[in-house]
Amino acid sequence: MAEHLEIAAGNKEEKYRLLYPQIQALVESETDPIANMANVAAVIQETFHFWWTGFYRVVEGVLVLGPFQGPLACTRIRKGKGVCGTAWQENRTQVVPDVDQFPGHIACSSASRSEIVVPVRNADGEVKAVLDIDSAELATFDATDAFWLEKIAALM
Ligand code: SME
């Protein structure tokens, strides 16, 4: 069992190692943030086939749906609301192994069971967007995802 988990974690690490330079190249060659969010959502989704991968941008004091891959989603999230609004308010990555245990979780889809939300910051450290990834399985995300997705967010 432990060995099985180690192999699974290894695969994930390996996928992020391959994905990171691809995203670095994409982001370095384009300055438009929406174009970059669109391609980043696409390559993450192609690599991992999560339920939903996308961005919410801070627009006039509210998170507004940005580029994403997956089923339709809520369009606006207020600061402090749900997992996304909490990541924004606390300026900190949220790893949620079971969305039903997260007070105030916003269920855009009943299929979503676990979630990770990573802040995307400007040079002053202010949150300008969040990267939200949802899984249809429980406990999909861990410190490996947080580490790599934060590195990816830092490129943007
Ligand atoms: N579940 C998120 C809302 C966004 S959707 O899952 C795409 C939340 O609680 O912030």
Coordinates of N, CA, C and O and ligand atoms in Angstrom, one line a residue:
M1 N 0.8 -1.2 0.0 CA 0.0 0.0 0.0 C 0.9 1.3 0.0 O 0.7 2.1 -0.9
A2 N 1.8 1.3 0.9 CA 2.7 2.5 1.0 C 3.5 2.6 -0.3 O 3.6 3.7 -0.8
E3 N 3.9 1.5 -0.8 CA 4.7 1.5 -2.1 C 3.8 2.0 -3.2 O 4.2 2.8 -4.0
H4 N 2.6 1.6 -3.2 CA 1.6 2.0 -4.2 C 1.4 3.5 -4.2 O 1.5 4.2 -5.2
L5 N 1.3 4.0 -2.9 CA 1.1 5.5 -2.8 C 2.4 6.2 -3.2 O 2.3 7.3 -3.9
E6 N 3.5 5.7 -2.9 CA 4.8 6.3 -3.3 C 4.9 6.4 -4.9 O 5.3 7.4 -5.4
I7 N 4.5 5.3 -5.5 CA 4.5 5.3 -7.0 C 3.6 6.4 -7.5 O 3.9 7.1 -8.4
A8 N 2.4 6.4 -7.0 CA 1.4 7.4 -7.4 C 1.9 8.8 -7.2 O 1.8 9.7 -8.1
A9 N 2.5 9.1 -6.1 CA 3.1 10.4 -5.8 C 4.2 10.7 -6.8 O 4.4 11.8 -7.3
G10 N 5.0 9.7 -7.1 CA 6.2 9.8 -8.0 C 5.7 10.2 -9.4 O 6.2 11.1 -10.0
N11 N 4.6 9.6 -9.8 CA 4.1 9.9 -11.1 C 3.6 11.4 -11.2 O 3.8 12.0 -12.2
K12 N 3.0 11.8 -10.1 CA 2.4 13.1 -10.1 C 3.6 14.1 -10.1 O 3.6 15.1 -10.9
E13 N 4.6 13.9 -9.3 CA 5.8 14.7 -9.3 C 6.4 14.8 -10.7 O 6.8 15.9 -11.2
E14 N 6.5 13.7 -11.3 CA 7.1 13.6 -12.6 C 6.3 14.4 -13.6 O 6.9 15.1 -14.5
K15 N 5.0 14.3 -13.6 CA 4.1 15.0 -14.5 C 4.3 16.5 -14.3 O 4.4 17.3 -15.3
Y16 N 4.4 17.0 -13.0 CA 4.6 18.4 -12.8 C 6.0 18.8 -13.3 O 6.2 19.9 -13.8
R17 N 7.0 18.0 -13.1 CA 8.4 18.3 -13.6 C 8.4 18.6 -15.1 O 9.2 19.4 -15.6
L18 N 7.6 17.8 -15.8 CA 7.5 17.9 -17.3 C 6.7 19.1 -17.7 O 7.0 19.8 -18.6
L19 N 5.6 19.3 -16.9 CA 4.7 20.4 -17.2 C 5.3 21.8 -16.9 O 5.0 22.7 -17.7
Y20 N 6.1 21.9 -15.9 CA 6.5 23.2 -15.5 C 7.3 24.0 -16.6 O 7.0 25.1 -16.9
P21 N 8.3 23.4 -17.2 CA 9.0 24.1 -18.3 C 8.2 24.4 -19.5 O 8.4 25.5 -20.1
Q22 N 7.1 23.6 -19.7 CA 6.2 23.9 -20.8 C 5.5 25.2 -20.5 O 5.3 26.1 -21.3
I23 N 5.0 25.3 -19.2 CA 4.3 26.5 -18.8 C 5.2 27.7 -18.8 O 4.8 28.8 -19.3
Q24 N 6.4 27.5 -18.4 CA 7.4 28.6 -18.4 C 7.6 29.2 -19.8 O 7.5 30.4 -20.0
A25 N 7.7 28.3 -20.8 CA 7.9 28.7 -22.2 C 6.6 29.4 -22.7 O 6.8 30.5 -23.3
L26 N 5.5 28.9 -22.3 CA 4.2 29.5 -22.8 C 4.1 31.0 -22.2 O 3.8 31.9 -23.0
V27 N 4.3 31.1 -21.0 CA 4.1 32.3 -20.3 C 5.2 33.4 -20.6 O 4.9 34.6 -20.7
E28 N 6.4 32.9 -20.9 CA 7.5 33.8 -21.3 C 7.3 34.4 -22.6 O 7.8 35.5 -22.9
S29 N 6.5 33.7 -23.5 CA 6.4 34.2 -24.9 C 5.1 35.0 -25.1 O 4.8 35.4 -26.2
E30 N 4.3 35.2 -24.0 CA 3.1 35.9 -24.2 C 2.9 36.8 -23.0 O 3.0 36.4 -21.8
T31 N 2.5 38.1 -23.2 CA 2.3 39.0 -22.1 C 0.8 39.1 -21.6 O 0.6 39.6 -20.5
D32 N -0.1 38.7 -22.5 CA -1.5 38.9 -22.1 C -1.9 37.9 -21.0 O -1.9 36.7 -21.2
P33 N -2.4 38.3 -19.8 CA -2.7 37.4 -18.8 C -3.8 36.4 -19.1 O -3.8 35.3 -18.6
I34 N -4.8 36.9 -19.8 CA -6.0 36.0 -20.1 C -5.6 34.9 -21.1 O -5.9 33.7 -20.9
A35 N -4.8 35.2 -22.1 CA -4.2 34.2 -23.0 C -3.4 33.2 -22.2 O -3.6 32.0 -22.4
N36 N -2.6 33.7 -21.3 CA -1.8 32.7 -20.5 C -2.6 31.9 -19.6 O -2.4 30.7 -19.5
M37 N -3.6 32.5 -18.9 CA -4.5 31.7 -18.1 C -5.2 30.6 -18.9 O -5.4 29.4 -18.4
A38 N -5.6 30.9 -20.1 CA -6.3 30.0 -21.0 C -5.4 28.8 -21.3 O -5.8 27.6 -21.2
N39 N -4.2 29.1 -21.7 CA -3.3 28.0 -22.0 C -2.8 27.2 -20.8 O -2.7 26.0 -20.9
V40 N -2.7 27.9 -19.7 CA -2.2 27.1 -18.5 C -3.4 26.2 -18.0 O -3.1 25.0 -17.7
A41 N -4.6 26.6 -18.1 CA -5.7 25.8 -17.7 C -5.7 24.6 -18.7 O -6.0 23.4 -18.2
A42 N -5.5 24.8 -19.9 CA -5.5 23.7 -20.9 C -4.5 22.7 -20.7 O -4.7 21.5 -20.7
V43 N -3.2 23.1 -20.4 CA -2.1 22.1 -20.3 C -2.2 21.4 -19.0 O -1.9 20.2 -18.9
I44 N -2.7 22.0 -17.9 CA -2.9 21.3 -16.7 C -4.0 20.2 -16.9 O -3.9 19.1 -16.5
Q45 N -5.1 20.6 -17.5 CA -6.2 19.7 -17.8 C -5.8 18.5 -18.6 O -6.1 17.4 -18.4
E46 N -5.0 18.8 -19.7 CA -4.5 17.8 -20.6 C -3.6 16.8 -19.8 O -3.6 15.6 -20.2
T47 N -2.8 17.3 -18.9 CA -1.9 16.4 -18.2 C -2.6 15.6 -17.1 O -2.3 14.4 -17.0
F48 N -3.6 16.2 -16.4 CA -4.1 15.5 -15.2 C -5.6 15.0 -15.4 O -6.0 14.2 -14.6
H49 N -6.3 15.6 -16.3 CA -7.7 15.3 -16.5 C -8.5 15.4 -15.2 O -9.3 14.5 -14.9
F50 N -8.3 16.6 -14.5 CA -9.1 16.9 -13.4 C -10.6 17.2 -13.8 O -10.9 17.4 -15.0
W51 N -11.5 17.3 -12.8 CA -12.9 17.6 -13.2 C -13.0 19.0 -13.7 O -13.7 19.3 -14.7
W52 N -12.3 20.0 -13.1 CA -12.4 21.4 -13.5 C -11.1 22.1 -13.2 O -10.6 21.9 -12.1
T53 N -10.5 22.8 -14.1 CA -9.3 23.6 -13.9 C -9.5 25.0 -14.5 O -9.8 25.1 -15.6
G54 N -9.4 26.0 -13.6 CA -9.5 27.3 -14.2 C -9.1 28.4 -13.2 O -8.7 28.2 -12.1
F55 N -9.4 29.6 -13.7 CA -9.0 30.8 -13.0 C -10.2 31.7 -12.7 O -11.2 31.7 -13.4
Y56 N -10.1 32.3 -11.5 CA -11.0 33.5 -11.2 C -10.1 34.7 -11.1 O -9.1 34.6 -10.4
R57 N -10.5 35.8 -11.7 CA -9.7 37.0 -11.6 C -10.4 38.0 -10.6 O -11.6 38.1 -10.6
V58 N -9.6 38.8 -9.9 CA -10.1 39.9 -9.1 C -10.5 41.0 -10.0 O -9.6 41.6 -10.7
V59 N -11.7 41.3 -10.1 CA -12.2 42.4 -11.0 C -13.2 43.3 -10.1 O -14.2 42.8 -9.7
E60 N -12.8 44.5 -9.9 CA -13.6 45.5 -9.1 C -14.0 44.9 -7.8 O -15.2 44.9 -7.5
G61 N -13.1 44.2 -7.1 CA -13.4 43.8 -5.8 C -14.2 42.5 -5.6 O -14.7 42.2 -4.6
V62 N -14.2 41.7 -6.7 CA -14.9 40.4 -6.7 C -14.2 39.5 -7.6 O -13.5 39.9 -8.5
L63 N -14.2 38.2 -7.2 CA -13.6 37.2 -8.1 C -14.6 36.9 -9.3 O -15.7 36.5 -9.0
V64 N -14.1 37.1 -10.5 CA -15.0 36.8 -11.7 C -14.3 35.7 -12.5 O -13.1 35.6 -12.7
L65 N -15.2 34.8 -12.9 CA -14.8 33.6 -13.7 C -13.9 34.0 -14.9 O -14.2 34.9 -15.6
G66 N -12.8 33.3 -15.0 CA -11.8 33.6 -16.1 C -11.7 32.3 -17.0 O -12.6 31.4 -16.9
P67 N -10.6 32.2 -17.7 CA -10.5 31.0 -18.5 C -10.5 29.7 -17.7 O -9.9 29.6 -16.7
F68 N -11.2 28.7 -18.3 CA -11.2 27.4 -17.6 C -11.4 26.3 -18.5 O -11.8 26.5 -19.7
Q69 N -11.2 25.0 -18.0 CA -11.5 23.8 -18.8 C -12.5 23.0 -17.9 O -12.1 22.7 -16.7
G70 N -13.6 22.6 -18.4 CA -14.5 21.8 -17.6 C -15.9 22.3 -17.8 O -16.2 23.2 -18.5
P71 N -16.8 21.8 -16.9 CA -18.2 22.2 -17.0 C -18.4 23.7 -16.6 O -17.5 24.2 -15.9
L72 N -19.6 24.2 -16.9 CA -19.8 25.6 -16.5 C -19.7 25.8 -15.0 O -19.9 24.9 -14.2
A73 N -19.4 27.0 -14.6 CA -19.1 27.3 -13.2 C -19.8 28.6 -12.8 O -20.2 29.4 -13.6
C74 N -19.8 28.8 -11.5 CA -20.3 30.1 -10.9 C -19.5 31.3 -11.5 O -18.3 31.1 -11.6
T75 N -20.1 32.4 -11.7 CA -19.3 33.5 -12.4 C -18.7 34.5 -11.4 O -17.7 35.1 -11.7
R76 N -19.3 34.6 -10.2 CA -18.8 35.6 -9.3 C -18.7 35.1 -7.9 O -19.7 34.5 -7.4
I77 N -17.6 35.3 -7.2 CA -17.4 34.9 -5.8 C -16.8 36.0 -5.0 O -15.9 36.7 -5.4
R78 N -17.5 36.3 -3.9 CA -17.1 37.4 -3.0 C -15.9 37.0 -2.1 O -15.7 35.9 -1.8
K79 N -15.2 38.0 -1.7 CA -14.0 37.8 -0.8 C -14.4 37.1 0.4 O -15.5 37.4 1.1
G80 N -13.7 36.0 0.8 CA -14.0 35.3 2.0 C -15.0 34.2 1.8 O -15.3 33.4 2.7
K81 N -15.6 34.1 0.6 CA -16.7 33.1 0.3 C -16.1 31.9 -0.4 O -15.3 32.0 -1.3
G82 N -16.5 30.7 0.1 CA -16.1 29.5 -0.6 C -14.6 29.3 -0.4 O -13.9 30.0 0.3
V83 N -14.1 28.3 -1.2 CA -12.6 28.0 -1.1 C -11.9 29.1 -1.8 O -10.8 29.6 -1.3
C84 N -12.4 29.5 -3.0 CA -11.7 30.6 -3.8 C -11.6 31.9 -3.0 O -10.6 32.5 -2.9
G85 N -12.8 32.3 -2.4 CA -12.8 33.6 -1.7 C -11.9 33.5 -0.5 O -11.4 34.6 0.0
T86 N -11.8 32.4 0.1 CA -10.9 32.2 1.3 C -9.5 32.3 0.9 O -8.7 32.9 1.6
A87 N -9.1 31.6 -0.2 CA -7.7 31.7 -0.7 C -7.3 33.2 -1.0 O -6.2 33.6 -0.7
W88 N -8.3 33.9 -1.5 CA -8.0 35.3 -1.8 C -7.9 36.1 -0.5 O -6.9 36.8 -0.3
Q89 N -8.9 36.0 0.4 CA -8.8 36.7 1.7 C -7.6 36.4 2.5 O -7.0 37.3 3.0
E90 N -7.3 35.2 2.6 CA -6.1 34.8 3.4 C -4.8 34.9 2.7 O -3.7 34.7 3.2
N91 N -4.9 35.1 1.3 CA -3.7 35.1 0.5 C -2.8 33.9 0.7 O -1.6 33.9 0.9
R92 N -3.5 32.7 0.6 CA -2.9 31.5 1.0 C -3.5 30.3 0.3 O -4.8 30.3 0.1
T93 N -2.7 29.4 -0.2 CA -3.3 28.2 -0.8 C -4.2 27.4 0.1 O -3.9 27.2 1.3
Q94 N -5.3 26.9 -0.5 CA -6.3 26.1 0.3 C -6.3 24.7 -0.3 O -6.5 24.5 -1.5
V95 N -5.9 23.7 0.5 CA -6.1 22.3 0.0 C -7.2 21.7 0.8 O -7.2 21.6 2.0
V96 N -8.3 21.3 0.0 CA -9.5 20.8 0.7 C -9.7 19.3 0.3 O -10.1 19.0 -0.8
P97 N -9.4 18.4 1.2 CA -9.6 17.0 0.8 C -11.0 16.5 0.7 O -11.3 15.6 -0.1
D98 N -11.9 17.2 1.4 CA -13.4 16.8 1.2 C -14.2 18.1 1.3 O -14.3 18.8 2.3
V99 N -14.7 18.5 0.1 CA -15.4 19.8 0.1 C -16.6 19.9 1.0 O -16.9 21.0 1.5
D100 N -17.2 18.7 1.4 CA -18.3 18.8 2.3 C -17.9 19.2 3.7 O -18.8 19.5 4.5
Q101 N -16.6 19.1 4.0 CA -16.2 19.5 5.3 C -15.7 20.9 5.3 O -15.2 21.4 6.4
F102 N -15.7 21.6 4.2 CA -15.2 23.0 4.2 C -16.4 23.9 4.4 O -17.3 24.0 3.5
P103 N -16.5 24.6 5.5 CA -17.6 25.5 5.7 C -17.7 26.6 4.6 O -16.7 27.3 4.3
G104 N -18.9 26.7 4.0 CA -19.1 27.7 3.0 C -18.7 27.3 1.6 O -18.6 28.2 0.7
H105 N -18.3 26.1 1.4 CA -17.8 25.7 0.1 C -19.0 26.0 -0.9 O -20.1 25.8 -0.6
I106 N -18.6 26.5 -2.1 CA -19.5 26.9 -3.1 C -19.6 25.7 -4.1 O -18.6 25.4 -4.8
A107 N -20.7 25.0 -4.2 CA -20.8 23.8 -5.0 C -21.3 24.3 -6.4 O -22.5 24.4 -6.7
C108 N -20.3 24.5 -7.3 CA -20.7 24.8 -8.7 C -21.2 23.5 -9.3 O -22.0 23.6 -10.3
S109 N -20.6 22.4 -8.9 CA -21.0 21.1 -9.4 C -21.0 20.1 -8.3 O -20.1 20.1 -7.5
S110 N -22.1 19.3 -8.2 CA -22.2 18.3 -7.2 C -21.1 17.2 -7.4 O -20.9 16.4 -6.4
A111 N -20.5 17.1 -8.5 CA -19.5 16.1 -8.8 C -18.2 16.4 -8.1 O -17.3 15.5 -7.9
S112 N -18.0 17.7 -7.7 CA -16.7 18.0 -7.2 C -16.6 17.5 -5.7 O -17.4 17.8 -4.9
R113 N -15.5 16.8 -5.4 CA -15.3 16.2 -4.1 C -14.1 16.8 -3.3 O -14.1 16.8 -2.1
S114 N -13.1 17.1 -4.0 CA -11.9 17.8 -3.4 C -11.4 18.9 -4.3 O -11.7 18.9 -5.5
E115 N -10.6 19.7 -3.7 CA -10.3 21.0 -4.4 C -9.0 21.6 -3.9 O -8.6 21.4 -2.7
I116 N -8.3 22.3 -4.8 CA -7.1 23.1 -4.4 C -7.3 24.5 -5.0 O -7.7 24.6 -6.2
V117 N -7.0 25.5 -4.3 CA -7.0 26.9 -4.8 C -5.7 27.6 -4.4 O -5.4 27.6 -3.2
V118 N -5.1 28.1 -5.4 CA -3.8 28.8 -5.3 C -3.9 30.2 -5.7 O -4.3 30.5 -6.8
P119 N -3.4 31.2 -4.8 CA -3.4 32.6 -5.2 C -2.4 32.9 -6.3 O -1.3 32.3 -6.3
V120 N -2.8 33.8 -7.3 CA -1.9 34.3 -8.3 C -1.6 35.7 -7.9 O -2.6 36.5 -7.8
R121 N -0.4 36.1 -7.6 CA -0.1 37.4 -7.0 C 0.7 38.3 -8.0 O 1.4 37.8 -8.9
N122 N 0.5 39.6 -7.8 CA 1.4 40.6 -8.5 C 2.7 40.7 -7.8 O 2.9 40.1 -6.8
A123 N 3.5 41.6 -8.3 CA 4.9 41.8 -7.8 C 4.8 42.3 -6.3 O 5.8 42.1 -5.6
D124 N 3.7 43.0 -5.9 CA 3.6 43.5 -4.6 C 3.0 42.4 -3.6 O 2.7 42.7 -2.5
G125 N 2.7 41.2 -4.1 CA 2.2 40.1 -3.3 C 0.7 40.2 -3.1 O 0.1 39.4 -2.4
E126 N 0.0 41.1 -3.9 CA -1.4 41.1 -3.8 C -2.1 40.1 -4.7 O -1.6 39.8 -5.8
V127 N -3.2 39.5 -4.2 CA -3.9 38.5 -5.0 C -4.6 39.1 -6.2 O -5.4 40.0 -6.0
K128 N -4.3 38.7 -7.4 CA -4.9 39.3 -8.6 C -5.8 38.2 -9.3 O -6.7 38.6 -10.1
A129 N -5.6 37.0 -8.9 CA -6.5 35.9 -9.5 C -6.2 34.7 -8.6 O -5.4 34.7 -7.7
V130 N -7.1 33.7 -8.8 CA -6.8 32.4 -8.1 C -6.9 31.3 -9.2 O -7.7 31.4 -10.1
L131 N -6.1 30.3 -9.0 CA -6.1 29.1 -9.8 C -6.9 28.0 -9.0 O -6.5 27.7 -7.9
D132 N -8.0 27.6 -9.5 CA -8.9 26.6 -8.8 C -8.9 25.3 -9.6 O -9.2 25.3 -10.8
I133 N -8.6 24.2 -8.9 CA -8.7 22.9 -9.5 C -9.6 22.0 -8.6 O -9.5 21.9 -7.4
D134 N -10.6 21.4 -9.3 CA -11.6 20.5 -8.6 C -11.4 19.1 -9.1 O -11.1 18.9 -10.3
S135 N -11.6 18.2 -8.2 CA -11.5 16.7 -8.5 C -12.8 16.1 -8.2 O -13.5 16.4 -7.2
A136 N -13.2 15.1 -9.0 CA -14.4 14.3 -8.7 C -14.1 13.2 -7.6 O -15.0 12.5 -7.3
E137 N -12.9 13.1 -7.2 CA -12.5 12.1 -6.1 C -12.1 12.9 -4.9 O -11.6 14.0 -4.9
L138 N -12.3 12.2 -3.7 CA -11.8 12.8 -2.5 C -10.3 12.8 -2.4 O -9.6 12.0 -3.0
A139 N -9.8 13.8 -1.6 CA -8.4 13.8 -1.3 C -7.4 13.7 -2.5 O -6.4 13.0 -2.4
T140 N -7.7 14.4 -3.5 CA -6.8 14.3 -4.7 C -5.5 15.1 -4.5 O -4.5 14.8 -5.0
F141 N -5.6 16.2 -3.8 CA -4.5 17.2 -3.7 C -3.8 17.1 -2.4 O -4.3 16.9 -1.4
D142 N -2.4 17.4 -2.5 CA -1.6 17.3 -1.3 C -0.5 18.4 -1.5 O -0.6 19.2 -2.4
A143 N 0.5 18.2 -0.7 CA 1.6 19.2 -0.7 C 2.4 19.3 -2.0 O 2.9 20.3 -2.4
T144 N 2.4 18.1 -2.7 CA 3.1 18.1 -4.0 C 2.4 19.0 -5.0 O 3.0 19.9 -5.7
D145 N 1.0 18.9 -5.0 CA 0.2 19.8 -5.9 C 0.4 21.3 -5.5 O 0.6 22.2 -6.3
A146 N 0.3 21.5 -4.2 CA 0.5 22.9 -3.7 C 1.8 23.5 -4.1 O 1.9 24.6 -4.6
F147 N 2.9 22.7 -3.9 CA 4.2 23.2 -4.3 C 4.3 23.6 -5.7 O 4.7 24.7 -6.1
W148 N 3.9 22.6 -6.6 CA 4.1 22.9 -8.1 C 3.1 23.9 -8.6 O 3.4 24.8 -9.4
L149 N 1.9 23.9 -8.1 CA 0.9 24.9 -8.6 C 1.3 26.3 -8.1 O 1.0 27.3 -8.8
E150 N 1.9 26.4 -6.9 CA 2.4 27.7 -6.5 C 3.5 28.2 -7.4 O 3.6 29.4 -7.7
K151 N 4.4 27.3 -7.7 CA 5.5 27.6 -8.7 C 4.9 28.1 -10.0 O 5.4 29.0 -10.6
I152 N 3.9 27.4 -10.5 CA 3.2 27.8 -11.7 C 2.6 29.2 -11.6 O 2.7 30.0 -12.5
A153 N 1.9 29.4 -10.5 CA 1.2 30.6 -10.3 C 2.2 31.8 -10.2 O 1.9 32.9 -10.7
A154 N 3.4 31.5 -9.7 CA 4.4 32.5 -9.6 C 5.0 33.0 -11.0 O 5.5 34.1 -11.1
L155 N 4.8 32.1 -12.0 CA 5.2 32.5 -13.3 C 4.3 33.4 -14.0 O 4.7 34.1 -15.0
M156 N 3.1 33.6 -13.4 CA 2.0 34.2 -14.2 C 1.9 35.7 -14.0 O 1.7 36.3 -13.0
Ligands
SME1 N1 -15.9 25.4 -5.2 C1 -15.4 26.8 -5.4 C2 -16.2 27.6 -6.4 C3 -15.6 27.5 -7.8 S1 -16.0 26.1 -8.6 O1 -15.7 24.9 -7.9 C4 -15.4 26.1 -10.1 C5 -15.3 27.5 -4.1 O2 -15.9 27.0 -3.1 O3 -14.8 28.6 -4.0

